[in-house]
Coordinates of C-alpha atoms and ligand atoms in Angstrom, one line a residue:
M1238 CA 51.7 100.7 141.2
R1239 CA 53.2 104.3 139.9
L1240 CA 56.4 104.4 138.0
S1241 CA 57.2 107.6 139.4
Q1242 CA 57.5 106.0 143.1
M1243 CA 59.2 102.7 141.9
L1244 CA 62.7 101.9 142.3
F1245 CA 62.9 101.7 138.2
V1246 CA 66.1 101.8 136.4
T1247 CA 66.3 100.4 132.9
L1248 CA 69.8 100.1 130.8
R1249 CA 70.2 101.0 127.2
E1250 CA 73.5 99.1 127.2
D1251 CA 73.8 95.2 127.1
P1252 CA 75.7 94.2 130.7
A1253 CA 79.1 92.9 129.9
E1254 CA 78.4 89.9 132.0
A1255 CA 75.3 88.8 130.1
E1256 CA 75.8 86.2 127.4
I1257 CA 72.4 85.0 126.3
P1258 CA 69.2 87.2 125.7
S1259 CA 67.3 86.3 128.6
H1260 CA 69.7 87.5 131.0
K1261 CA 70.8 90.6 129.1
L1262 CA 67.2 91.7 129.1
L1263 CA 66.4 90.8 132.9
V1264 CA 69.4 93.0 133.6
R1265 CA 68.8 95.5 131.2
A1266 CA 64.8 95.9 132.0
G1267 CA 65.5 96.0 135.7
Y1268 CA 64.5 92.6 137.0
I1269 CA 67.8 91.3 138.4
R1270 CA 71.0 92.8 139.6
R1271 CA 74.5 90.7 140.4
V1272 CA 75.9 91.2 143.3
G1273 CA 78.8 88.3 143.0
S1274 CA 79.4 85.5 140.5
G1275 CA 76.1 83.2 140.5
V1276 CA 74.6 85.5 142.9
Y1277 CA 71.8 88.1 142.1
V1278 CA 68.9 90.3 143.8
Y1279 CA 65.5 90.0 142.6
L1280 CA 64.4 93.4 142.5
P1281 CA 60.4 94.2 142.7
F1282 CA 58.9 93.7 139.1
M1283 CA 61.4 89.8 139.1
W1284 CA 60.2 89.2 142.9
R1285 CA 56.5 89.2 141.4
V1286 CA 57.3 87.0 138.5
L1287 CA 58.9 84.6 141.0
Q1288 CA 55.7 84.6 143.4
K1289 CA 53.5 84.2 140.4
V1290 CA 55.6 81.2 139.4
S1291 CA 55.8 80.3 143.0
Q1292 CA 51.6 80.3 143.4
I1293 CA 51.6 78.1 140.1
V1294 CA 53.5 75.6 141.5
R1295 CA 52.0 75.8 144.6
E1296 CA 48.4 75.3 143.4
E1297 CA 49.5 72.1 141.5
M1298 CA 51.3 70.5 144.2
N1299 CA 48.4 71.2 146.5
A1300 CA 46.2 69.4 143.8
T1301 CA 48.2 66.6 144.1
G1302 CA 47.9 66.2 147.7
A1303 CA 51.6 67.3 148.7
Q1304 CA 51.8 69.5 152.0
E1305 CA 54.0 72.7 152.0
C1306 CA 56.3 72.9 154.4
L1307 CA 59.6 74.2 154.7
L1308 CA 63.0 72.6 155.8
T1309 CA 66.0 73.7 156.8
Q1310 CA 68.9 75.4 154.9
L1311 CA 71.6 74.9 157.6
Q1312 CA 72.2 71.2 157.3
P1313 CA 74.7 69.2 160.1
A1314 CA 77.0 67.7 158.3
E1315 CA 76.3 64.3 160.0
L1316 CA 73.3 63.6 158.2
W1317 CA 75.5 63.6 154.9
Q1318 CA 77.8 61.2 156.5
E1319 CA 75.1 59.3 157.2
S1320 CA 73.8 58.9 153.4
G1321 CA 77.6 58.6 152.1
R1322 CA 77.2 62.3 150.5
W1323 CA 79.0 64.8 152.4
D1324 CA 82.4 63.7 150.8
T1325 CA 81.2 63.6 147.5
Y1326 CA 79.3 67.1 147.8
T1327 CA 81.8 68.9 149.6
K1328 CA 85.1 67.8 148.1
A1329 CA 84.7 65.7 145.0
E1330 CA 81.9 67.5 143.3
G1331 CA 82.3 70.3 145.6
I1332 CA 79.2 71.5 145.5
M1333 CA 78.3 72.0 148.8
F1334 CA 78.7 75.3 150.5
A1335 CA 80.1 74.0 154.1
L1336 CA 81.0 75.8 157.1
E1337 CA 82.1 75.5 160.8
D1338 CA 80.1 77.1 163.5
R1339 CA 81.5 78.6 166.7
Q1340 CA 81.8 74.9 168.5
G1341 CA 83.8 73.7 165.6
R1342 CA 80.9 71.7 164.0
Q1343 CA 80.6 71.3 160.5
L1344 CA 77.4 72.2 158.6
G1345 CA 76.5 72.5 154.9
L1346 CA 74.3 75.2 153.4
G1347 CA 71.2 73.3 151.4
P1348 CA 71.8 72.2 147.6
T1349 CA 68.9 69.5 148.3
H1350 CA 67.1 67.8 150.9
E1351 CA 67.1 64.5 150.7
E1352 CA 68.9 63.9 154.0
V1353 CA 66.9 66.5 155.8
I1354 CA 63.5 65.1 155.1
T1355 CA 64.6 61.7 155.2
T1356 CA 65.5 62.6 159.0
V1357 CA 62.4 63.7 159.9
A1358 CA 60.2 60.8 157.9
R1359 CA 62.3 58.3 160.4
D1360 CA 61.4 60.3 163.3
M1361 CA 57.9 60.8 162.5
I1362 CA 56.7 57.9 160.2
R1363 CA 56.0 54.4 162.0
S1364 CA 53.0 53.2 160.2
Y1365 CA 51.9 52.3 156.9
R1366 CA 48.5 54.2 158.0
Q1367 CA 50.7 57.4 157.4
L1368 CA 51.5 56.1 154.0
P1369 CA 51.9 57.3 151.5
L1370 CA 52.9 61.1 152.4
N1371 CA 54.2 63.8 150.1
L1372 CA 55.8 67.4 151.6
Y1373 CA 57.2 69.9 149.6
Q1374 CA 59.0 73.6 149.9
I1375 CA 59.7 76.2 147.9
Q1376 CA 62.9 77.6 149.1
T1377 CA 66.5 79.4 148.0
K1378 CA 69.1 76.6 147.6
F1379 CA 72.8 77.3 147.6
R1380 CA 75.4 75.1 145.2
D1381 CA 78.9 76.5 144.4
E1382 CA 78.4 75.9 140.8
I1383 CA 81.7 75.0 138.8
R1384 CA 80.5 77.4 136.2
P1385 CA 77.8 80.0 137.5
R1386 CA 76.4 81.8 134.7
F1387 CA 73.6 82.7 132.3
G1388 CA 71.8 84.8 135.2
L1389 CA 69.1 82.8 137.0
M1390 CA 69.7 79.7 134.5
R1391 CA 72.7 78.4 136.6
G1392 CA 72.9 80.6 139.7
R1393 CA 74.9 79.5 143.0
E1394 CA 72.0 80.7 144.8
F1395 CA 68.7 79.8 143.4
I1396 CA 64.8 79.3 144.4
M1397 CA 63.5 75.6 143.9
K1398 CA 60.3 74.1 144.9
D1399 CA 61.7 70.4 146.2
A1400 CA 58.8 67.9 147.1
Y1401 CA 59.9 64.5 148.6
S1402 CA 57.3 61.4 148.5
F1403 CA 57.4 58.3 151.1
H1404 CA 55.5 55.1 150.3
V1405 CA 54.9 51.6 151.3
D1406 CA 56.2 50.6 148.2
E1407 CA 56.7 50.7 144.6
A1408 CA 53.7 50.5 143.3
S1409 CA 52.4 53.7 145.5
L1410 CA 55.8 55.2 144.3
K1411 CA 54.9 55.0 140.8
E1412 CA 51.6 56.2 141.2
T1413 CA 52.4 59.7 143.0
Y1414 CA 55.5 59.6 140.4
H1415 CA 52.7 60.0 137.6
D1416 CA 50.5 62.6 139.4
M1417 CA 53.6 64.9 139.6
H1418 CA 54.5 64.3 136.2
D1419 CA 51.1 65.5 135.2
A1420 CA 51.2 68.4 138.1
Y1421 CA 54.8 69.4 136.4
C1422 CA 53.0 69.5 132.7
N1423 CA 50.4 71.8 134.0
I1424 CA 53.2 74.3 135.7
L1425 CA 54.7 74.4 132.7
R1426 CA 51.4 74.8 130.8
R1427 CA 50.1 77.3 133.1
S1428 CA 53.5 79.2 133.0
G1429 CA 53.2 79.9 129.7
L1430 CA 56.2 77.6 128.1
E1431 CA 56.6 75.6 125.3
F1432 CA 58.2 72.2 126.8
R1433 CA 58.9 68.4 126.3
A1434 CA 59.7 65.7 129.0
V1435 CA 62.4 63.6 128.3
D1436 CA 63.8 60.5 129.9
A1437 CA 66.8 61.3 132.0
D1438 CA 69.7 59.5 133.8
S1439 CA 68.3 58.3 136.9
G1440 CA 72.2 57.9 138.1
A1441 CA 74.0 54.6 139.5
I1442 CA 70.5 54.2 141.2
G1443 CA 69.6 52.7 137.7
G1444 CA 65.9 50.9 136.8
S1445 CA 63.8 53.1 138.6
G1446 CA 62.4 56.1 136.4
S1447 CA 63.6 59.7 135.8
Q1448 CA 62.4 62.5 133.6
E1449 CA 63.5 66.1 133.1
F1450 CA 61.1 68.5 132.0
M1451 CA 62.9 70.7 129.2
V1452 CA 62.2 74.0 127.8
L1453 CA 64.1 74.2 124.1
A1454 CA 66.0 76.9 123.1
E1455 CA 69.1 77.3 121.8
A1456 CA 70.9 78.5 125.2
G1457 CA 70.2 75.4 126.6
E1458 CA 72.7 73.6 128.4
D1459 CA 71.5 70.1 127.5
E1460 CA 71.1 67.8 124.3
V1461 CA 67.5 66.5 123.6
L1462 CA 67.4 63.6 121.3
Y1463 CA 64.2 63.0 120.2
T1464 CA 61.9 61.3 117.3
D1465 CA 59.3 63.4 115.0
D1466 CA 56.6 61.3 115.9
G1467 CA 56.4 62.4 119.3
Q1468 CA 57.4 58.7 121.3
Y1469 CA 60.3 59.0 121.9
A1470 CA 62.9 62.0 123.7
A1471 CA 65.6 61.8 125.8
N1472 CA 68.4 63.4 127.5
V1473 CA 71.6 62.4 125.6
E1474 CA 73.1 61.6 128.6
K1475 CA 70.7 58.6 128.9
A1476 CA 69.4 58.4 125.3
L1477 CA 69.3 54.9 123.9
S1478 CA 69.3 54.0 119.7
L1479 CA 70.4 51.6 117.3
P1480 CA 74.1 52.3 115.9
P1481 CA 74.7 52.3 112.2
D1482 CA 75.7 48.7 110.7
A1483 CA 79.2 48.5 110.2
V1484 CA 80.8 48.2 107.3
P1485 CA 82.1 44.6 106.8
S1486 CA 85.7 44.5 107.0
Q1487 CA 88.1 44.3 103.9
F1488 CA 91.0 42.7 105.9
T1489 CA 90.4 38.9 106.2
T1490 CA 93.9 38.0 107.5
F1491 CA 95.6 39.1 110.8
E1492 CA 98.8 41.4 110.3
K1493 CA 100.4 44.0 111.9
R1494 CA 100.6 47.3 109.6
E1495 CA 103.0 50.1 110.2
T1496 CA 100.2 53.1 110.2
P1497 CA 102.7 56.4 110.9
N1498 CA 100.7 59.3 112.4
T1499 CA 97.6 57.5 112.8
P1500 CA 96.3 58.1 116.4
T1501 CA 93.1 59.4 115.7
I1502 CA 90.4 57.2 114.5
A1503 CA 90.0 59.8 111.3
S1504 CA 93.6 59.7 110.3
L1505 CA 93.5 55.8 110.7
A1506 CA 90.5 55.4 108.3
K1507 CA 91.9 57.7 106.0
F1508 CA 95.3 55.7 106.0
L1509 CA 93.7 52.3 105.8
D1510 CA 91.2 53.7 103.7
C1511 CA 88.5 51.8 105.6
S1512 CA 85.7 52.8 107.6
P1513 CA 85.6 53.9 111.2
T1514 CA 83.0 51.0 112.2
Q1515 CA 85.9 48.5 111.2
I1516 CA 88.0 49.9 113.8
V1517 CA 88.1 48.8 117.8
K1518 CA 88.8 51.9 119.7
N1519 CA 90.2 51.8 123.3
V1520 CA 89.6 54.4 125.7
L1521 CA 91.4 54.8 128.8
Y1522 CA 89.7 56.2 132.0
Q1523 CA 91.2 57.0 135.3
V1524 CA 88.1 56.3 138.5
T1525 CA 88.3 57.2 141.7
Y1526 CA 86.1 55.9 144.6
D1527 CA 84.8 57.1 147.8
N1528 CA 87.2 55.0 149.8
G1529 CA 90.3 56.7 147.9
M1530 CA 90.5 53.8 145.5
D1531 CA 91.8 54.7 141.7
V1532 CA 91.2 52.1 139.0
L1533 CA 91.9 52.5 135.2
V1534 CA 89.6 51.3 133.3
L1535 CA 90.0 50.4 129.5
V1536 CA 86.6 50.5 127.4
N1537 CA 86.6 49.0 123.7
I1538 CA 84.3 50.6 121.7
R1539 CA 83.4 50.7 118.0
G1540 CA 85.8 53.5 116.4
D1541 CA 82.9 55.7 115.1
Q1542 CA 81.1 55.5 118.3
D1543 CA 82.1 57.9 121.8
V1544 CA 81.7 56.6 125.0
N1545 CA 78.9 58.3 126.8
E1546 CA 80.6 59.4 130.3
T1547 CA 77.4 59.5 132.1
K1548 CA 76.5 55.8 131.1
L1549 CA 80.0 54.9 131.8
F1550 CA 80.0 56.7 135.1
N1551 CA 76.5 54.6 136.1
E1552 CA 78.7 51.4 135.0
L1553 CA 81.3 52.3 137.0
T1554 CA 79.0 52.8 140.2
Q1555 CA 78.1 49.4 139.7
C1556 CA 81.8 48.0 140.0
A1557 CA 82.3 50.1 143.3
A1558 CA 81.9 47.2 145.7
D1559 CA 84.7 45.0 143.4
Y1560 CA 87.1 47.7 144.6
G1561 CA 85.8 48.3 148.5
G1562 CA 83.8 51.5 147.4
K1563 CA 80.0 52.4 147.1
A1564 CA 80.5 55.1 144.9
V1565 CA 82.7 57.2 141.9
I1566 CA 83.8 60.5 143.1
G1567 CA 85.7 60.9 140.0
L1568 CA 86.4 60.1 136.5
E1569 CA 88.4 61.0 133.9
V1570 CA 90.7 60.6 130.9
P1571 CA 94.2 60.8 132.6
D1572 CA 96.6 63.6 131.3
A1573 CA 100.1 63.1 131.6
E1574 CA 100.4 64.5 135.0
A1575 CA 98.3 61.8 136.2
Q1576 CA 99.8 58.9 133.9
A1577 CA 103.1 59.7 135.6
K1578 CA 102.0 58.8 138.7
W1579 CA 101.3 55.2 138.1
A1580 CA 102.6 54.2 134.3
T1581 CA 105.6 51.7 134.6
K1582 CA 106.7 52.9 131.0
Q1583 CA 105.7 55.3 128.1
L1584 CA 101.9 54.2 127.0
P1585 CA 101.1 53.8 123.4
L1586 CA 98.6 56.5 123.5
G1587 CA 97.1 56.4 120.2
Y1588 CA 97.9 52.8 119.6
I1589 CA 96.6 51.3 122.4
A1590 CA 95.5 47.4 122.0
P1591 CA 92.7 45.6 123.7
N1592 CA 95.1 43.5 125.6
L1593 CA 97.3 46.3 126.9
E1594 CA 99.2 44.7 129.7
D1595 CA 98.2 45.5 133.2
S1596 CA 102.4 45.5 133.6
Y1597 CA 101.8 49.3 132.7
I1598 CA 100.1 49.8 136.0
Q1599 CA 102.4 50.4 139.0
G1600 CA 99.9 49.4 141.5
S1601 CA 99.7 50.6 145.0
E1602 CA 97.4 50.8 148.1
T1603 CA 95.2 53.4 146.4
L1604 CA 95.6 51.9 143.0
A1605 CA 94.2 48.7 141.5
P1606 CA 97.2 47.0 140.0
N1607 CA 94.7 45.7 136.9
F1608 CA 93.0 47.4 134.2
L1609 CA 89.1 47.1 134.6
R1610 CA 88.2 45.9 131.0
L1611 CA 84.9 46.8 129.5
I1612 CA 83.7 46.3 126.0
D1613 CA 80.8 48.3 124.7
K1614 CA 78.1 46.2 122.6
T1615 CA 79.3 48.1 119.7
A1616 CA 82.3 46.2 119.7
V1617 CA 81.2 43.0 120.4
D1618 CA 79.9 41.3 117.3
L1619 CA 83.0 43.1 114.9
E1620 CA 85.1 40.9 112.7
N1621 CA 88.4 41.1 111.3
F1622 CA 88.7 44.5 112.7
I1623 CA 91.5 46.8 113.0
T1624 CA 92.8 47.9 116.6
G1625 CA 96.1 49.5 118.1
S1626 CA 99.4 47.3 118.6
N1627 CA 100.3 48.6 121.5
E1628 CA 103.5 49.8 119.7
S1629 CA 103.3 53.5 118.1
G1630 CA 103.1 53.8 114.6
Y1631 CA 101.4 50.4 114.3
H1632 CA 98.3 49.0 114.4
V1633 CA 96.8 45.5 113.6
V1634 CA 94.2 44.5 111.0
G1635 CA 92.0 41.5 110.7
A1636 CA 91.6 40.9 114.4
N1637 CA 88.9 38.7 116.3
W1638 CA 88.0 38.2 119.4
G1639 CA 88.7 35.0 120.9
R1640 CA 91.5 34.6 118.4
E1641 CA 94.3 37.4 118.8
F1642 CA 92.4 39.3 121.3
E1643 CA 90.4 37.9 124.5
Q1644 CA 87.1 39.4 124.6
P1645 CA 86.3 41.3 128.1
S1646 CA 84.0 39.1 129.9
R1647 CA 81.7 42.6 131.0
V1648 CA 79.7 43.8 128.1
V1649 CA 78.2 47.4 128.8
D1650 CA 76.4 49.9 126.8
V1651 CA 78.1 52.8 127.2
R1652 CA 77.8 54.5 123.8
T1653 CA 76.6 57.6 123.0
S1654 CA 73.7 58.1 120.9
M1655 CA 73.7 60.6 117.9
V1656 CA 71.7 62.4 115.7
G1657 CA 70.6 60.4 112.4
D1658 CA 70.6 57.1 114.8
R1659 CA 67.8 55.1 114.5
A1660 CA 65.3 54.9 116.8
L1661 CA 64.3 51.4 119.2
H1662 CA 61.2 51.5 119.4
D1663 CA 60.7 52.4 115.4
P1664 CA 63.8 52.0 113.0
T1665 CA 62.3 53.9 110.4
Q1666 CA 62.7 56.9 113.0
T1667 CA 66.1 58.8 113.2
L1668 CA 67.1 61.0 116.0
K1669 CA 67.0 64.4 115.9
S1670 CA 68.5 66.7 118.4
A1671 CA 67.6 70.5 120.1
R1672 CA 69.2 72.0 122.9
G1673 CA 67.1 72.0 126.1
I1674 CA 67.0 74.0 129.2
E1675 CA 66.3 71.7 132.3
I1676 CA 63.3 73.0 134.1
G1677 CA 62.2 70.2 136.3
H1678 CA 63.4 66.8 137.2
I1679 CA 60.9 63.7 138.9
F1680 CA 62.7 60.9 140.0
Q1681 CA 61.9 57.7 141.6
L1682 CA 64.4 56.9 144.2
G1683 CA 63.3 53.8 145.9
T1684 CA 65.0 52.8 148.9
K1685 CA 68.6 54.4 148.4
Y1686 CA 68.3 57.4 151.4
S1687 CA 66.1 55.4 153.3
I1688 CA 68.3 51.9 153.6
A1689 CA 71.3 54.3 154.1
M1690 CA 69.7 56.6 157.0
N1691 CA 67.7 53.7 158.1
A1692 CA 64.3 55.2 157.6
T1693 CA 61.6 52.3 158.1
Y1694 CA 57.6 51.8 158.7
T1695 CA 55.9 49.1 160.2
S1696 CA 53.7 47.5 157.7
E1697 CA 50.2 46.1 157.8
Q1698 CA 51.8 42.4 158.6
G1699 CA 54.2 44.2 161.0
E1700 CA 57.4 44.1 159.1
E1701 CA 60.0 46.7 159.4
N1702 CA 60.4 47.8 155.8
P1703 CA 62.6 50.9 154.3
L1704 CA 60.2 53.5 153.0
Y1705 CA 60.4 54.1 149.0
M1706 CA 61.2 57.4 147.9
G1707 CA 60.5 60.2 145.3
C1708 CA 62.0 63.2 144.8
Y1709 CA 60.6 66.3 142.3
G1710 CA 62.4 69.3 141.8
V1711 CA 61.5 72.3 139.8
G1712 CA 63.9 75.3 139.2
V1713 CA 61.5 78.1 140.0
S1714 CA 64.0 80.7 139.3
R1715 CA 65.3 79.4 136.1
L1716 CA 61.4 78.3 134.8
A1717 CA 61.0 82.5 135.2
Q1718 CA 64.4 83.2 133.0
A1719 CA 63.5 80.5 130.7
A1720 CA 60.3 81.9 130.0
V1721 CA 62.0 85.2 128.3
E1722 CA 64.5 83.2 126.7
Q1723 CA 61.6 81.8 125.1
S1724 CA 59.6 84.6 124.4
Y1725 CA 61.3 88.1 123.3
D1726 CA 61.9 90.2 120.5
K1727 CA 64.3 93.1 119.6
D1728 CA 62.4 95.7 121.9
G1729 CA 62.4 93.5 124.7
I1730 CA 60.6 91.0 127.1
I1731 CA 57.3 89.2 125.9
W1732 CA 55.9 87.7 129.5
P1733 CA 53.2 85.1 129.0
V1734 CA 50.1 86.9 130.8
A1735 CA 50.2 84.2 133.9
I1736 CA 53.6 85.1 134.9
A1737 CA 54.1 88.8 133.9
P1738 CA 55.3 91.1 136.9
Y1739 CA 52.2 93.2 136.0
H1740 CA 49.1 92.7 133.4
A1741 CA 49.1 96.0 132.0
I1742 CA 50.4 99.5 132.0
V1743 CA 48.7 102.8 131.6
I1744 CA 51.2 105.5 129.9
I1745 CA 50.0 109.0 130.0
P1746 CA 52.2 110.8 127.0
N1747 CA 52.3 113.8 128.4
L1748 CA 52.2 114.9 131.8
S1749 CA 51.0 118.3 131.1
D1750 CA 47.9 117.8 129.6
V1751 CA 45.2 117.2 132.4
E1752 CA 43.0 115.2 130.1
Q1753 CA 45.4 112.7 129.5
V1754 CA 46.4 112.6 133.1
R1755 CA 42.7 112.4 134.2
A1756 CA 42.1 109.8 131.5
A1757 CA 45.0 107.5 132.9
E1758 CA 44.5 107.6 136.3
A1759 CA 40.5 106.8 136.1
I1760 CA 41.7 103.7 134.1
Y1761 CA 44.7 102.4 136.0
N1762 CA 42.2 102.9 139.0
E1763 CA 39.6 101.0 137.6
L1764 CA 41.7 98.1 136.2
N1765 CA 43.3 97.6 139.4
A1766 CA 39.6 97.4 140.8
A1767 CA 38.9 94.9 138.4
G1768 CA 41.6 92.7 139.4
V1769 CA 44.1 93.7 136.5
E1770 CA 47.5 94.1 138.0
T1771 CA 48.0 97.8 136.6
L1772 CA 51.3 100.0 136.7
L1773 CA 50.8 103.8 135.7
D1774 CA 53.7 105.4 133.9
D1775 CA 53.3 108.9 135.4
R1776 CA 57.3 109.9 135.0
N1777 CA 58.3 112.8 134.0
E1778 CA 59.6 111.7 130.7
R1779 CA 59.3 111.9 126.8
A1780 CA 56.5 109.8 125.8
G1781 CA 58.8 107.6 123.6
V1782 CA 61.4 106.9 126.6
K1783 CA 57.8 105.6 128.2
F1784 CA 57.4 103.4 125.1
K1785 CA 60.5 102.0 125.1
D1786 CA 60.3 100.7 128.9
A1787 CA 57.1 99.6 128.5
D1788 CA 58.2 97.3 125.7
L1789 CA 61.7 96.3 127.4
V1790 CA 59.9 95.4 130.7
G1791 CA 57.4 93.0 128.3
I1792 CA 54.0 94.1 130.3
P1793 CA 51.5 92.4 128.0
F1794 CA 48.7 95.3 127.5
R1795 CA 49.8 98.9 127.2
I1796 CA 47.2 101.5 127.3
V1797 CA 48.0 105.3 126.0
T1798 CA 46.3 108.1 126.6
G1799 CA 47.0 110.4 124.0
R1800 CA 45.5 111.7 120.8
S1801 CA 42.8 109.5 120.4
L1802 CA 41.3 110.7 123.2
K1803 CA 39.7 113.7 121.6
N1804 CA 37.5 110.6 119.9
G1805 CA 37.0 109.2 123.1
N1806 CA 39.4 106.7 122.5
V1807 CA 42.5 105.4 124.2
E1808 CA 45.5 103.0 122.2
V1809 CA 45.8 99.7 123.3
V1810 CA 48.9 97.7 122.3
K1811 CA 49.5 93.9 122.7
R1812 CA 52.9 93.6 123.6
A1813 CA 53.4 90.2 122.1
G1814 CA 52.7 91.4 118.1
H1815 CA 52.4 95.0 118.8
E1816 CA 49.2 95.0 117.6
A1817 CA 47.7 98.2 118.1
Q1818 CA 43.7 99.2 118.2
E1819 CA 42.0 101.9 119.6
I1820 CA 39.2 101.3 122.2
G1821 CA 36.6 103.4 123.7
L1822 CA 37.2 105.1 127.0
T1823 CA 34.1 103.2 128.3
E1824 CA 35.2 99.9 127.3
V1825 CA 38.6 99.7 127.8
V1826 CA 38.8 98.0 131.1
A1827 CA 36.2 95.4 130.2
A1828 CA 38.6 94.6 126.9
V1829 CA 41.5 94.3 129.1
K1830 CA 40.0 92.6 131.7
G1831 CA 38.7 89.9 128.9
W1832 CA 42.1 89.6 127.5
V1833 CA 43.8 88.8 130.9
D1834 CA 41.4 86.4 132.1
E1835 CA 41.2 84.5 128.4
A1836 CA 44.8 84.2 128.8
L1837 CA 45.1 83.1 132.6
Q1838 CA 42.3 80.5 131.6
A1839 CA 44.6 78.7 129.0
Ligands
ATP2248 P1 71.8 71.1 136.1 O1 71.7 69.6 135.5 O2 71.4 71.8 135.4 O3 72.7 70.8 137.2 P2 70.5 69.8 138.0 O4 70.2 67.7 137.6 O5 71.7 69.7 139.1 O6 70.5 70.3 137.4 P3 68.7 68.9 140.4 O7 69.4 68.8 141.3 O8 67.6 68.1 139.9 O9 69.3 70.0 139.3 O10 67.7 70.4 140.5 C1 65.9 70.7 140.4 C2 66.0 71.9 139.6 O11 66.7 72.9 140.2 C3 66.5 71.7 138.0 O12 65.7 70.9 137.5 C4 66.6 73.1 137.7 O13 65.7 73.5 136.9 C5 67.2 73.8 139.0 N1 68.6 74.0 139.0 C6 69.4 73.1 139.2 N2 70.6 73.7 139.8 C7 70.3 75.0 139.6 C8 71.3 76.3 139.4 N3 72.6 76.2 139.4 N4 70.7 77.4 139.1 C9 69.3 77.3 138.9 N5 68.7 76.5 139.1 C10 68.9 75.4 139.4
MG2249 MG1 73.2 70.7 138.7

């Protein structure tokens, strides 16, 4: 392609909307254009990158035996009502764009496709003989994200590859899950990305496995905890570890103490000159279930620990049936306004004790009259601990479970793992932290959707059983931008060869020099004929502008038909390290082709 004939506009200045390097660079180099919040046009260069990523994904999916299809973006509300997700997706999280057609029927724009694929499976899969089956698609997804940002990283319209597998049992599901894990590793490796597969939260479904594929980068929105021995890596939402040991309490008798202005753990520990590990912290939450029921939750946890809301969310989902619900649709720390709706009197905030009375709650048809009391494992074994007294300005010290306070019967693990914690698999290893960009997620769904939507098959023994399912997503557009986030320098993008929009660019420094033009045209044609995707910068611009643009756009190999021509050479520059060399006119095509082939083989 000749640059003179392309829609090619680069910007010298960073766009105001962009915060992270990859976003700035993709806009500046003319890859993407914003048309609205979280909505971007993929310009021709970007589209080539996305096609390449898609092709790698496609090859790796096909290699596992998965089959490509294309599901519908318009999805009838009834399907989502069957799975029980319509309200959560349109109201609670509000992530689904919902609309109404001319007949007044409700539809959503697909944020994901479990419902659609499960109906197809219900209609078409009859027998164990048709299993296992794995279908995938590469398609635009729509999500009304709360905070669209970082360009393609968190868009409201983005490209995803999603696959869904169906099985007779869990063993078959695990086999495919394992193959998909390997395929995902291949996709990321072939795309030239450094990544880590980490244990991920599998939500309230629990039990079954789930892993995320993280590209490590400062701009990542996720936190990954890992050990240096390579044996453990997990999203902080899911990570497990050993908390530090508690310091034995110096308060051996129970008493109430005046502790003015100590509503936080830090201020209390300072005032009493004690370790936060001796304190039982009592944290209040308000959970909303899908049947409209609200419940106030009191979590006891050791003072130096924090509640992990993902883990708490999962625990509360397990409790849903006790309140007539199925799913959690909201979880928050109730603010003053929320408290005003149910508190019968002023809560002793900052001084709450584990035995905070239920009489603080004005129960109603939609609000449980009792606290749901949960105790985190870290608080269970504490002796002679310090905690609130239910009276502002006072705490108690030397308290014990089973004596001054009844220990909640529901023991949970909702603590947040932290940097420095000892690892479970080897306590001599401590957890380290890194930022990660989630590129892919693979998930053993089990029978959640098939049971909800009644998707069954007939087994060899003639029994009607629910299908086992797995689902597997890769953010194609996010992956492409993550590659930039991982590989750039002060001059611009440095694309991995496998997903670069073009492999090479031939630059004519001086258009009025016929020698330069003739040599450049010849190399350009020969490279393309040899299968090296090559651009020709034949614009009527200064040489300096062309070099700057080539660096910004990030094409891996640059060939310049400049001064060295009189020695029968061209200058060749590798974008990654700006490493320049002169190569003979007759050898340059073979040399560049060799580098490209080598890179693509990796
Ligand atoms: P996140 O936690 O980042 O919102 P998710 O858990 O919602 O991701 P999935 O539903 O598992 O993501 O989707 C599969 C993949 O799609 C993700 O791993 C990610 O690469 C990509 N993806 C998800 N949301 C977006 C988005 N708003 N913009 C671009 N890519 C996205
Ligand atoms: Mg999301």
